[in-house]
mmCIF file of C-alpha atoms in Angstrom:
data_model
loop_
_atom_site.group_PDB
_atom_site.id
_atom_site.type_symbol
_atom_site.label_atom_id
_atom_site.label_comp_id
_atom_site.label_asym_id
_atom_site.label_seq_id
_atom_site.Cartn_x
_atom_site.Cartn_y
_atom_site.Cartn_z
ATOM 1 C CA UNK A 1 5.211 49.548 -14.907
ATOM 2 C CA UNK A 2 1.751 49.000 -13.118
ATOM 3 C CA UNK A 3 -0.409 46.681 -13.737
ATOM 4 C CA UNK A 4 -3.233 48.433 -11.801
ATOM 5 C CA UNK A 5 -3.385 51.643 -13.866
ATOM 6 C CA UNK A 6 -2.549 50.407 -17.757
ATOM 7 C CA UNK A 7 -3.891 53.452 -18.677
ATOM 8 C CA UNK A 8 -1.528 55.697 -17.347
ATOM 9 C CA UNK A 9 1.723 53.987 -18.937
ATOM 10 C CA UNK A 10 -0.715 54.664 -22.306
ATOM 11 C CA UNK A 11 1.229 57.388 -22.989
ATOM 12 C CA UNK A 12 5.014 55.781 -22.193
ATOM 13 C CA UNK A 13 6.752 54.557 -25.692
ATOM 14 C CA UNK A 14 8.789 51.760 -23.672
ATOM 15 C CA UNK A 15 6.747 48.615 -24.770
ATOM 16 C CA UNK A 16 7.751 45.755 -22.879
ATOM 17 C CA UNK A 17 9.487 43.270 -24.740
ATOM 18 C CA UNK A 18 7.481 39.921 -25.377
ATOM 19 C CA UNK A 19 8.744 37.084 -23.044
ATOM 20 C CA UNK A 20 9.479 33.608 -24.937
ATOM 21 C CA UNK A 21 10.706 31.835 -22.234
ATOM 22 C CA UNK A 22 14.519 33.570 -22.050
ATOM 23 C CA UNK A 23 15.970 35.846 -19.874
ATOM 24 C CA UNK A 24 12.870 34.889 -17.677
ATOM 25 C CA UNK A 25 14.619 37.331 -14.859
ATOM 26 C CA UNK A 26 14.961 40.052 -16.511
ATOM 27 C CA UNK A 27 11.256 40.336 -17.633
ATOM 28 C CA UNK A 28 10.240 39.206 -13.565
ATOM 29 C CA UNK A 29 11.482 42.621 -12.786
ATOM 30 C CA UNK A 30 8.039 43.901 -15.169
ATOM 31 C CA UNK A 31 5.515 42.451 -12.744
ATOM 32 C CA UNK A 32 4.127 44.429 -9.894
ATOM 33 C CA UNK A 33 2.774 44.045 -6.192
ATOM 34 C CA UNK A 34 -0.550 41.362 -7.625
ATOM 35 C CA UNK A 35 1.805 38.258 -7.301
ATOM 36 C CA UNK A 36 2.929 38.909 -4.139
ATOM 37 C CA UNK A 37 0.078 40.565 -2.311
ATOM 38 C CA UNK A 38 -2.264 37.928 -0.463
ATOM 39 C CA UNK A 39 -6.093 37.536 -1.733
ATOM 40 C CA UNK A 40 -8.411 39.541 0.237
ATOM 41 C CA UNK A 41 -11.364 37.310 -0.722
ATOM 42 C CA UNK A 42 -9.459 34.828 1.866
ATOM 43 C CA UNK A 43 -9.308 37.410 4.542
ATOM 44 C CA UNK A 44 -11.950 36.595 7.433
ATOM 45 C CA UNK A 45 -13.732 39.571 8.120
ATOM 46 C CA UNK A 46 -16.387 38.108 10.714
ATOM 47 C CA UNK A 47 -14.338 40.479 13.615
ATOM 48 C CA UNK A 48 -13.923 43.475 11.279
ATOM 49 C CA UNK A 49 -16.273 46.712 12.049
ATOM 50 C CA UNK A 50 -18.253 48.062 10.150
ATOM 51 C CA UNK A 51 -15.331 50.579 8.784
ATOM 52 C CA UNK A 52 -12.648 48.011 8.568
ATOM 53 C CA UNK A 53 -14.995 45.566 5.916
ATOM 54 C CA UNK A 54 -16.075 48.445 4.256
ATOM 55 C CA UNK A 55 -12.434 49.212 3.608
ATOM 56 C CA UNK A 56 -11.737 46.128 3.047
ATOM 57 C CA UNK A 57 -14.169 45.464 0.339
ATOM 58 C CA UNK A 58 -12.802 48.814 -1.445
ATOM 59 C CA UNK A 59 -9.026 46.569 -1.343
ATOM 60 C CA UNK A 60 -10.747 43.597 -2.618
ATOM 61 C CA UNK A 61 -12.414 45.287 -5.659
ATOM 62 C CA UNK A 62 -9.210 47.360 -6.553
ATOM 63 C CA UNK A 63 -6.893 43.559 -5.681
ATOM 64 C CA UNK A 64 -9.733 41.757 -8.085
ATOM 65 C CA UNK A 65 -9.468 44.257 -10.964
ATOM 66 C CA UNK A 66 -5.461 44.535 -10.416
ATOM 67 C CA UNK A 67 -5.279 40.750 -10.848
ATOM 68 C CA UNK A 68 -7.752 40.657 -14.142
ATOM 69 C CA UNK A 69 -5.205 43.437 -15.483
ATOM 70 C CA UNK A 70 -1.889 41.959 -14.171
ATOM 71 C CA UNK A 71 -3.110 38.516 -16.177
ATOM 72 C CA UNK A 72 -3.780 40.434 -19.191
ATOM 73 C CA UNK A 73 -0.610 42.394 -18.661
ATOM 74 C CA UNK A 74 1.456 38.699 -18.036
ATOM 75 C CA UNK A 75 -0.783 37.356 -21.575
ATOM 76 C CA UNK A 76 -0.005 40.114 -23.687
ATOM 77 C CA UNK A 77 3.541 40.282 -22.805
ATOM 78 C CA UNK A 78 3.976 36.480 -23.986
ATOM 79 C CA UNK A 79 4.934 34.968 -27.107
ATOM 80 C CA UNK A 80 2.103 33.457 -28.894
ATOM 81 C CA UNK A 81 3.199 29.783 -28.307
ATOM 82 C CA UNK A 82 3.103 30.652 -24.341
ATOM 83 C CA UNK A 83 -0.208 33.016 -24.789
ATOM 84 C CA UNK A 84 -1.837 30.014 -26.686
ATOM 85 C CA UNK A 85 -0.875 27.926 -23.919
ATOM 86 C CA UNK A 86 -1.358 29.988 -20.256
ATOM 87 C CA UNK A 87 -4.235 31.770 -21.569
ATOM 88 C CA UNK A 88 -6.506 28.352 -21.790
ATOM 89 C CA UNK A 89 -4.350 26.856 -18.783
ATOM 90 C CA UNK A 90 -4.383 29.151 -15.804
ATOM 91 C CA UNK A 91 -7.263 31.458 -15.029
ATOM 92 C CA UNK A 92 -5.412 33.825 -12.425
ATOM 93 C CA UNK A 93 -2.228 35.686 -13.153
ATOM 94 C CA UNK A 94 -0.594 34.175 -9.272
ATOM 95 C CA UNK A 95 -1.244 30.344 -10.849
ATOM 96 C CA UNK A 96 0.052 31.590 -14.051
ATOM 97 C CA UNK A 97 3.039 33.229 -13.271
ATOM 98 C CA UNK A 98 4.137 30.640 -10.768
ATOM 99 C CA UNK A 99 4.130 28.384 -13.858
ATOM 100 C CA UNK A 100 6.218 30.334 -15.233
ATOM 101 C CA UNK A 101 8.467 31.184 -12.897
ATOM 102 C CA UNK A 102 8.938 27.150 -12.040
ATOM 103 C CA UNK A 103 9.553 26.175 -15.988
ATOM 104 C CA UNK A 104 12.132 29.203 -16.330
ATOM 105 C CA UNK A 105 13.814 28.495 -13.184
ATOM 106 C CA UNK A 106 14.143 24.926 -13.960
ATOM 107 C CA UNK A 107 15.301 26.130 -17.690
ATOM 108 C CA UNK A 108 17.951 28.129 -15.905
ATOM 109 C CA UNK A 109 19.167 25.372 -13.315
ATOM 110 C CA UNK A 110 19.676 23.355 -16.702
ATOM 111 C CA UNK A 111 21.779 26.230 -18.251
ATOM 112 C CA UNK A 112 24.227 26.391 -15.216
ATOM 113 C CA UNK A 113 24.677 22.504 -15.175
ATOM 114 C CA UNK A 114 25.566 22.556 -18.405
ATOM 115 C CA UNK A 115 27.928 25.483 -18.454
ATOM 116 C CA UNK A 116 29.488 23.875 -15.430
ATOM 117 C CA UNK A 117 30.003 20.294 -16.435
ATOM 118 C CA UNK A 118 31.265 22.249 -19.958
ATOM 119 C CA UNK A 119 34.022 23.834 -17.200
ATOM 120 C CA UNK A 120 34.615 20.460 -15.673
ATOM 121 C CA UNK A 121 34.935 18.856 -18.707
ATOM 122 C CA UNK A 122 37.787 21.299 -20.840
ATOM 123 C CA UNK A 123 40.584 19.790 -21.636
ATOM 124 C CA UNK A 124 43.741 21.223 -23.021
ATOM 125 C CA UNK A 125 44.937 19.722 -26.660
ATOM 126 C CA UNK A 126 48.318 20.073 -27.747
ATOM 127 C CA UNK A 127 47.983 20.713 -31.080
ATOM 128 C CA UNK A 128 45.633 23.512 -30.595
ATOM 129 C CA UNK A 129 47.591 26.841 -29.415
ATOM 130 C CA UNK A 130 47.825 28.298 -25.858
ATOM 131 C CA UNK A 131 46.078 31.351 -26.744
ATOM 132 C CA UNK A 132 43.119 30.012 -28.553
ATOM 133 C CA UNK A 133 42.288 27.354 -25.261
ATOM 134 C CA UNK A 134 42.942 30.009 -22.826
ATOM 135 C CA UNK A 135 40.408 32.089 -24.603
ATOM 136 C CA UNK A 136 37.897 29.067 -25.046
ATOM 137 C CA UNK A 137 38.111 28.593 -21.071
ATOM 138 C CA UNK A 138 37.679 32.110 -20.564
ATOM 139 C CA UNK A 139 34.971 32.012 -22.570
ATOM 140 C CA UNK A 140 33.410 29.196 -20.507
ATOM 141 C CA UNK A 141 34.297 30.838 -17.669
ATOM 142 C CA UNK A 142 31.812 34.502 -18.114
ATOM 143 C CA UNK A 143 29.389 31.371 -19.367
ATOM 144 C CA UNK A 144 29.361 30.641 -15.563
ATOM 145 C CA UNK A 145 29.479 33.543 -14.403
ATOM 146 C CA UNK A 146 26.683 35.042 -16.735
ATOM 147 C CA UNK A 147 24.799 32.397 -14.931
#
């Protein structure tokens, strides 16, 4: 999915799903080349000819428009509480999704110290069967791994 030409996915019945703060890289995978690419607006183009900055300002108007829709795209794919939030906050879509991506990553470091200290923790009971703790600890165990 593009962010540069919405209008051409107009047509394409696969709605992206609206991103509440979970499975953060799964919904990453949505956002295109914007986030990465560098500004041209930051580009010096005193040593450019006459060619080079006019093709450069042709990059810079497509990268500016790209970004407005990207933003839009990254707003409209949020829940409310997070639209309500990032859409007053952050006023380009790179500040806004590096928000994001810090408060989901640190959301996820969270979820694997917890499934691992849950690991660490298991202890074996006697008068609980075999079969029931092995399939707790397994259980614990894909928790990890899912991770």
């Amino acid at each position: 999915m593009s962010c540069a030409t919405p209008a051409a996915n107009s047509n394409d019945l696969n709605k992206p799903f609206r991103f509440g703060g979970q499975n953060f890289k799964r919904w990453a995978s949505k956002v295109v080349w914007i986030l990465t690419a560098k500004n041209p607006k930051k580009v010096d183009t005193k040593n450019m000819s006459e060619e080079e900055l006019a093709e450069h300002e042709k990059y810079a108007a497509k990268w500016e428009n790209d970004e407005e829709d990207c933003r839009n795209y990254l707003l409209n794919c949020a829940s409310d509480e997070l639209y309500d939030y990032y859409s007053h906050t952050y006023n380009s879509a790179k500040k806004m999704w590096k928000a994001l991506q810090q408060k989901c990553d640190t959301k996820e470091t969270e979820k694997k110290k917890y499934a691992c200290s849950h690991f660490f923790n298991y202890k074996m009971s006697e008068n609980v069967s075999v079969v029931a703790q092995t399939h707790d600890l397994q259980m614990i165990v894909h928790e990890i791994i899912s991770e």
